[in-house]
XYZ file of N, CA and C in Angstrom:
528
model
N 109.105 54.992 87.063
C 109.939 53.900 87.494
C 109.108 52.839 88.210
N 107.997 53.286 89.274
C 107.274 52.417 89.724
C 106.581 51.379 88.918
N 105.768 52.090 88.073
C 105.196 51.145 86.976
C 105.802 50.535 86.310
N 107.382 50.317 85.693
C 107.949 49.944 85.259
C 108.594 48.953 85.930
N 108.525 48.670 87.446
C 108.764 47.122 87.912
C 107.453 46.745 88.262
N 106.327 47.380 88.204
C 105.289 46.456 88.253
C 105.101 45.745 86.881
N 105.009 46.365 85.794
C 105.028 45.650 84.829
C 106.272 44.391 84.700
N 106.927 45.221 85.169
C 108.324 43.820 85.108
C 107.887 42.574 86.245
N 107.572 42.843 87.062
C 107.383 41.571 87.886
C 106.048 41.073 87.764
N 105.483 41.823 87.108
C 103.732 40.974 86.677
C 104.150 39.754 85.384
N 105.052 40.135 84.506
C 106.045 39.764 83.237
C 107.131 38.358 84.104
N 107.535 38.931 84.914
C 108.301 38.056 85.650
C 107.381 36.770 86.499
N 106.703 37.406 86.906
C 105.097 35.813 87.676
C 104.845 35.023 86.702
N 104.319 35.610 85.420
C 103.749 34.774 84.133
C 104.644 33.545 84.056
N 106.327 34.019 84.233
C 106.827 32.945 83.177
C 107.932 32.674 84.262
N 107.917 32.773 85.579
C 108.883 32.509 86.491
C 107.804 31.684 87.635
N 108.820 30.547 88.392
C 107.545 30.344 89.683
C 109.092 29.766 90.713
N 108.046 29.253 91.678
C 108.996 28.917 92.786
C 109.121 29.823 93.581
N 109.904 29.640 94.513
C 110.441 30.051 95.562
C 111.204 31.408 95.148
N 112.370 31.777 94.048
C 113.393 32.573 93.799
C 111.909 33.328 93.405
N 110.663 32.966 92.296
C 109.904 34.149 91.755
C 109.339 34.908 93.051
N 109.024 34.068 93.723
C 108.061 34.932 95.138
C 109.303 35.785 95.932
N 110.379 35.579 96.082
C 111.066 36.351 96.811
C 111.129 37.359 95.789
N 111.878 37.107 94.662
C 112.237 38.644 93.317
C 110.601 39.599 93.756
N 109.214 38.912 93.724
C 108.272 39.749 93.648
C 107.969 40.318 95.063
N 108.654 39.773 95.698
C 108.240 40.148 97.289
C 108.885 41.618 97.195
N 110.322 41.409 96.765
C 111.292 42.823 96.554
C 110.704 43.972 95.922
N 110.750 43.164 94.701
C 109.962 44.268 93.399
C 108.929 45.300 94.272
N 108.201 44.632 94.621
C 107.046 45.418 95.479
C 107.461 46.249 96.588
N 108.038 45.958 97.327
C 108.903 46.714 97.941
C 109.200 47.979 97.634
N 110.237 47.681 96.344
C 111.068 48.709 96.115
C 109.748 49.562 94.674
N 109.087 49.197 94.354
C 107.792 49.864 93.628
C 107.235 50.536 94.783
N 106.718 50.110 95.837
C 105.845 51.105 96.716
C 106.910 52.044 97.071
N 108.292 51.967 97.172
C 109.217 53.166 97.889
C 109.435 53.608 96.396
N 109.131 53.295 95.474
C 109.462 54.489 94.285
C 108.028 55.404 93.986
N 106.956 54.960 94.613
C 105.747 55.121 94.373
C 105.652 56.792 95.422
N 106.110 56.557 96.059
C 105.868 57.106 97.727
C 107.030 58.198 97.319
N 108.053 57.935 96.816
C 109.102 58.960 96.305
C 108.790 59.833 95.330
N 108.049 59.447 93.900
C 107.676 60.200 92.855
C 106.525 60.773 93.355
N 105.701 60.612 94.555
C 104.521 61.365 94.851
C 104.806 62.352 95.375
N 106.033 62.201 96.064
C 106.952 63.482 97.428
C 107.561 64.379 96.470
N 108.210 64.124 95.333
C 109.076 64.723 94.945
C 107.820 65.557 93.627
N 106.733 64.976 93.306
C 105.673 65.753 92.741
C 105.134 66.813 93.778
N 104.684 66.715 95.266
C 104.434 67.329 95.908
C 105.071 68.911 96.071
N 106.858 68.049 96.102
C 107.452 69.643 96.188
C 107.673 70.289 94.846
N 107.574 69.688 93.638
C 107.519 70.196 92.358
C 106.305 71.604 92.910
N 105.364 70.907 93.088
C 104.080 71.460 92.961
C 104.634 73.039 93.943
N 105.018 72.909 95.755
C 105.111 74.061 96.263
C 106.392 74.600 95.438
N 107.319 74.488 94.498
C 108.516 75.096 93.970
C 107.742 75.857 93.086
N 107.076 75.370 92.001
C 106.059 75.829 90.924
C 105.566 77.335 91.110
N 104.813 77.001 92.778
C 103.982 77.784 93.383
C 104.707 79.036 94.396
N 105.415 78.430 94.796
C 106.424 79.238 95.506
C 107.319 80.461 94.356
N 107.588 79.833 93.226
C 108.488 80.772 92.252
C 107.396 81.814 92.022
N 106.175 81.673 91.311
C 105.330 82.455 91.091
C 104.872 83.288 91.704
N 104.771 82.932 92.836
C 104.770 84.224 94.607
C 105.821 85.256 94.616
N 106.883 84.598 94.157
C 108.366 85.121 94.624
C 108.200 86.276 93.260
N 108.057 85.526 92.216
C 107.918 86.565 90.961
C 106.983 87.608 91.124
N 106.111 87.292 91.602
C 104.976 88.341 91.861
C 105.251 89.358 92.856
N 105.590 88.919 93.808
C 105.606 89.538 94.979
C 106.907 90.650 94.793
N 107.887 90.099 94.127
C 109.487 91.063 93.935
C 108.685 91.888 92.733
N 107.698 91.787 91.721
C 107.322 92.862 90.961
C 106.865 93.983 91.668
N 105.840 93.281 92.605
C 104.941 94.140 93.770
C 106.223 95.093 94.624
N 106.981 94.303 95.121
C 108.072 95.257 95.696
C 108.921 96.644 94.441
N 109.342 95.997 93.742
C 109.836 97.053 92.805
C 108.916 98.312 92.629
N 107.809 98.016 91.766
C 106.770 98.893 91.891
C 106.065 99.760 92.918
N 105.919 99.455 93.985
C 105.588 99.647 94.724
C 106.465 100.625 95.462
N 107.766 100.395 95.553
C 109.314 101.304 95.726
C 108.807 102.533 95.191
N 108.615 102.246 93.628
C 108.948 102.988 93.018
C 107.781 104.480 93.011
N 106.574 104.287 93.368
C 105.549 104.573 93.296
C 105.638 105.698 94.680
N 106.193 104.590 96.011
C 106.586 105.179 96.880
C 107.654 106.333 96.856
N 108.640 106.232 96.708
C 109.551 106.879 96.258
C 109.646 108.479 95.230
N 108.588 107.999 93.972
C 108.188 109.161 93.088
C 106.937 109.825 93.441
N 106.020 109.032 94.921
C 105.180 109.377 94.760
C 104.914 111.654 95.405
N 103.907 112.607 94.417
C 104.308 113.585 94.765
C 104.122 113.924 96.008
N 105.156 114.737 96.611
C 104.505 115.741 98.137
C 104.876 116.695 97.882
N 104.108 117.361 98.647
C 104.077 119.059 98.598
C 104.499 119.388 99.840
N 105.587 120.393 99.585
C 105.884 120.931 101.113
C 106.413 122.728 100.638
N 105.937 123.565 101.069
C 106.362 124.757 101.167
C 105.623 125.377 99.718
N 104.692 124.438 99.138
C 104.201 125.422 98.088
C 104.708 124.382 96.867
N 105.756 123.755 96.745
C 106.313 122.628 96.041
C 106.144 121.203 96.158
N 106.139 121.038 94.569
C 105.336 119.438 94.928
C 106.585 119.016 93.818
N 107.208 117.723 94.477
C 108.573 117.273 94.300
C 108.057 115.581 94.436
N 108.963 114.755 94.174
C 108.937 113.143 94.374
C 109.176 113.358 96.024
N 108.692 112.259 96.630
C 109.497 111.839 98.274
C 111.396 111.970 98.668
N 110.868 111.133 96.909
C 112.524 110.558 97.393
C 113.679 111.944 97.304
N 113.027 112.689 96.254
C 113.535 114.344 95.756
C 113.948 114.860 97.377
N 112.712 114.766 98.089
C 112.390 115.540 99.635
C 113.425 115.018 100.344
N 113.833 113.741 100.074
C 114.660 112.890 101.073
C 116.126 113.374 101.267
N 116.635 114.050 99.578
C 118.118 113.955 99.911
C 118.043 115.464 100.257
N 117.738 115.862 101.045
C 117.671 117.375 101.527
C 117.589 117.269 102.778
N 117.192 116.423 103.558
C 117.083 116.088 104.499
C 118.378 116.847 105.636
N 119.507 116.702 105.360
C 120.392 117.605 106.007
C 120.559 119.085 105.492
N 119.929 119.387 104.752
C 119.891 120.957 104.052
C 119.403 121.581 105.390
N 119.700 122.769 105.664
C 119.078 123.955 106.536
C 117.523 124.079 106.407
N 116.950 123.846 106.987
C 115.300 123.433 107.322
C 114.834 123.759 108.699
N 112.819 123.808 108.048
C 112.539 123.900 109.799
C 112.851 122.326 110.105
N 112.910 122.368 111.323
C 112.649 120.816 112.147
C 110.838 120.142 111.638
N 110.400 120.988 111.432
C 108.624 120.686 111.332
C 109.059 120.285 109.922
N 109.228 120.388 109.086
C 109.587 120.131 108.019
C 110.077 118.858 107.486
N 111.369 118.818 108.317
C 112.437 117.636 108.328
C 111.552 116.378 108.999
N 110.965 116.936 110.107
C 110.250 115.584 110.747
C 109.178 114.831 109.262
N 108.267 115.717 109.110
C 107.368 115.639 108.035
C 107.653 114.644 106.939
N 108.986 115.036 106.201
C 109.713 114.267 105.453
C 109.919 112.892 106.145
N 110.689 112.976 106.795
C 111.487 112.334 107.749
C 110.646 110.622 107.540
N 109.087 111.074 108.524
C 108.299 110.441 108.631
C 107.584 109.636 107.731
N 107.180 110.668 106.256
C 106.849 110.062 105.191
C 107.944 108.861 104.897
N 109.461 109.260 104.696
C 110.135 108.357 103.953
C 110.620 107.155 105.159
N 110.144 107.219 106.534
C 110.196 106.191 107.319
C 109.041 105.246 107.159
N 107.838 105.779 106.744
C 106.585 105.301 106.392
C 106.934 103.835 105.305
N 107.377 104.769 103.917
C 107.922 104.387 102.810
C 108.713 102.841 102.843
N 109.586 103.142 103.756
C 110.606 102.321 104.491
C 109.713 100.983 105.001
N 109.227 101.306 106.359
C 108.277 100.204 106.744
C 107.498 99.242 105.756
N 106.402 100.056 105.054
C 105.657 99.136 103.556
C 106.929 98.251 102.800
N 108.178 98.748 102.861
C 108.745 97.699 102.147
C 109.737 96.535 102.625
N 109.757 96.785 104.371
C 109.749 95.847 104.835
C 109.235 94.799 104.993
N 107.906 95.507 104.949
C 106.880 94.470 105.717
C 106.343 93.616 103.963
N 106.927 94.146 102.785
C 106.983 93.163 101.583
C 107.689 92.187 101.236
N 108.901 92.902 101.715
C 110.498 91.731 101.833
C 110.189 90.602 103.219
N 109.684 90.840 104.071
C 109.122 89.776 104.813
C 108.208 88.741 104.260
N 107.266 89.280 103.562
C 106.337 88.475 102.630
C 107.367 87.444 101.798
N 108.065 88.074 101.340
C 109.050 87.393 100.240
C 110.049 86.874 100.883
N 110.472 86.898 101.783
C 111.514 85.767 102.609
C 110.255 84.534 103.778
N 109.178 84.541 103.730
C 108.381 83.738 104.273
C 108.531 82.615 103.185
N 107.764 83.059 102.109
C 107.302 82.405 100.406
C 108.762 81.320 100.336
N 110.018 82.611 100.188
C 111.581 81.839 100.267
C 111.493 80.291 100.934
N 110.986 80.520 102.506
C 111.450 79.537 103.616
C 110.341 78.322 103.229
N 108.735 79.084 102.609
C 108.364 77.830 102.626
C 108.594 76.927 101.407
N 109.684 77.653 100.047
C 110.217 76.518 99.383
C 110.952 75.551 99.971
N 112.273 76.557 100.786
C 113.295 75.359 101.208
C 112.405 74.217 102.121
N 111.647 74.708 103.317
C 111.052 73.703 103.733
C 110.707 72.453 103.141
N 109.967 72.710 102.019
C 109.603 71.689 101.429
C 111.088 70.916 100.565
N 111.981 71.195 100.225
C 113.228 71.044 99.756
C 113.635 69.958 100.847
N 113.643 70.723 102.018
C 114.231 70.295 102.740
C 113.864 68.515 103.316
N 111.919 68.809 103.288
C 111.395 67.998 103.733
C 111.745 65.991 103.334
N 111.506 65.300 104.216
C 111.727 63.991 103.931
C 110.528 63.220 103.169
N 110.915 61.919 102.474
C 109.790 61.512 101.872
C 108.771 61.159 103.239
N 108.942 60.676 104.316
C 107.752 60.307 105.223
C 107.067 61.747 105.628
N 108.082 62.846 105.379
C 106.810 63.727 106.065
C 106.471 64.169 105.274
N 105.364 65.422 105.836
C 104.161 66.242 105.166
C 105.199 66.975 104.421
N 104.381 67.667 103.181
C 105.455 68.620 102.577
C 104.902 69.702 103.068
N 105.650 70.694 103.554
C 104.947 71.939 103.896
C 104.573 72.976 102.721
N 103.478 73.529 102.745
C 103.009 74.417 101.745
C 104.154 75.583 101.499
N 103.910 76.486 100.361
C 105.020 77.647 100.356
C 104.036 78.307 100.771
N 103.028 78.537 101.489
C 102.329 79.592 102.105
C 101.135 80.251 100.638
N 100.550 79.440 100.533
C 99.215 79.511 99.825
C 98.326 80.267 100.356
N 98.146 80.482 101.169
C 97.445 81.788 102.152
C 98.129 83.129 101.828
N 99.335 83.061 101.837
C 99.797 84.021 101.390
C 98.850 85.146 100.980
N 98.557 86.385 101.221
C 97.672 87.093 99.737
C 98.602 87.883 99.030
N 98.599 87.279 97.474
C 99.579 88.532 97.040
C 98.574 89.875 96.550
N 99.071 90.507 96.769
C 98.081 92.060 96.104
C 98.939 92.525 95.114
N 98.206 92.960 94.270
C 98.891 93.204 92.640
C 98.798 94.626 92.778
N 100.251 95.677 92.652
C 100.410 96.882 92.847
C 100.015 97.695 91.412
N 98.833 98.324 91.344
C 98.900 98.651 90.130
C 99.463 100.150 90.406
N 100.562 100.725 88.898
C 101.372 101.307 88.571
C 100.121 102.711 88.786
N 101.008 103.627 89.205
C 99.710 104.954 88.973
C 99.645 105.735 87.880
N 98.975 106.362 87.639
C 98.538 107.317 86.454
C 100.068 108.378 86.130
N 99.063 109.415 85.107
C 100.477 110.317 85.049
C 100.480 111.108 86.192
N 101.883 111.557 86.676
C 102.050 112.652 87.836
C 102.857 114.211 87.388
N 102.171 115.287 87.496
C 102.773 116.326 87.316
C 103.719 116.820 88.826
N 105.095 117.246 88.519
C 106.026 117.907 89.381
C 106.011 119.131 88.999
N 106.062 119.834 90.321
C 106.270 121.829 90.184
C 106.386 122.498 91.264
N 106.065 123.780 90.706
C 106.019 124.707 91.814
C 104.009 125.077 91.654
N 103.603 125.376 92.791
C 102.328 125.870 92.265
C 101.570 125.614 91.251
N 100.660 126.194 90.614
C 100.410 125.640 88.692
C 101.545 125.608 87.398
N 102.841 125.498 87.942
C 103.449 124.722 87.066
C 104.009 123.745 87.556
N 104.225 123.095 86.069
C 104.654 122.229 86.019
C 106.183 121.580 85.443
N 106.886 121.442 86.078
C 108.533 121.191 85.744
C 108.367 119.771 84.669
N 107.860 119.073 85.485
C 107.871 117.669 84.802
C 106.779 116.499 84.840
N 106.218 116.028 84.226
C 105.445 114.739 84.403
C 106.362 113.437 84.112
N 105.239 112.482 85.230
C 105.687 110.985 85.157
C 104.974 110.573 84.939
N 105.101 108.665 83.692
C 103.933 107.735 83.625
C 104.452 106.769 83.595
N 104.128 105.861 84.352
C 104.772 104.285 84.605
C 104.063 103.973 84.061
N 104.230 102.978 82.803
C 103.291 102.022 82.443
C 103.387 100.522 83.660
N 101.706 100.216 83.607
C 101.165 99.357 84.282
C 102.194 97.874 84.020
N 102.743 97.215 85.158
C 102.781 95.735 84.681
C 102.230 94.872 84.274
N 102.495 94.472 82.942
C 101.465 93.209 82.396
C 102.348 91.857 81.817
């Protein structure tokens, strides 16, 4: 749009003069530098939306996976090697206390790591709207380019059992 009244009022000087041409070009210019200053702001936050989605995509893969990994990953307790999450719904079953804590702890562990991911991912969130939010005179704020995302890679196969057997194996294929 900018370039398109500069060309118009460069078009308009050639073949207009006086007094009415210098005021029309006084405007034109005007309203070209505030379209100039607008399509640069509104490229700016293109740019953190762009960047911000791709975090958000990444980062909610990283969470899923990462759940999931957590969750299936094996423990052994009493001679048995089960998923976490298996360990978890037993949790009120008749048990030692040494036991229950053990669990307990792992799947509070579990818990924390995926807080502290969903925080990552509601930061990334705030620094889109920010910039959404932001006015053409101010700075656009970054979506958090510092950010580090870490790419959760999926684990190998896992055997479940008792002792040397084996009830069941798992294999997540890797995200690509």
């Amino acid at each position: 749009m900018a370039s398109n009244l500069g060309d118009g009022t460069k078009w308009l000087a050639q073949h207009w003069s006086g007094a009415g041409a210098q005021a029309f070009t006084s405007a034109s210019d005007t309203r070209r530098g505030l379209a100039d200053e607008r399509s640069s702001h509104m490229t700016g936050v293109a740019a953190v939306l762009r960047q911000g989605g791709q975090q958000v995509e990444q980062q909610a893969r990283n969470q899923a996976l990462a759940l999931v990994n957590d969750l299936m990953r094996p423990t052994t307790r009493l001679g048995f090697t089960l998923p976490l999450a298996l360990w978890g719904t037993i949790l009120d079953s008749p048990m030692r206390e040494i036991l229950r804590v053990e669990i307990r702890g792992d799947i509070q562990a579990a818990h924390a790591e995926a807080l502290s991911r969903h925080e990552g991912i509601v930061v990334t969130v705030q620094g889109m709207q920010d910039a959404l939010a932001a006015e053409s005179a101010q700075a656009i704020p970054s979506s958090g380019e510092s950010t580090a995302i870490s790419s959760v890679q999926a684990r190998g196969r896992t055997s479940y059992g008792y002792g040397g057997n084996t009830w069941w194996e798992d294999d997540l294929a890797p995200a690509s």
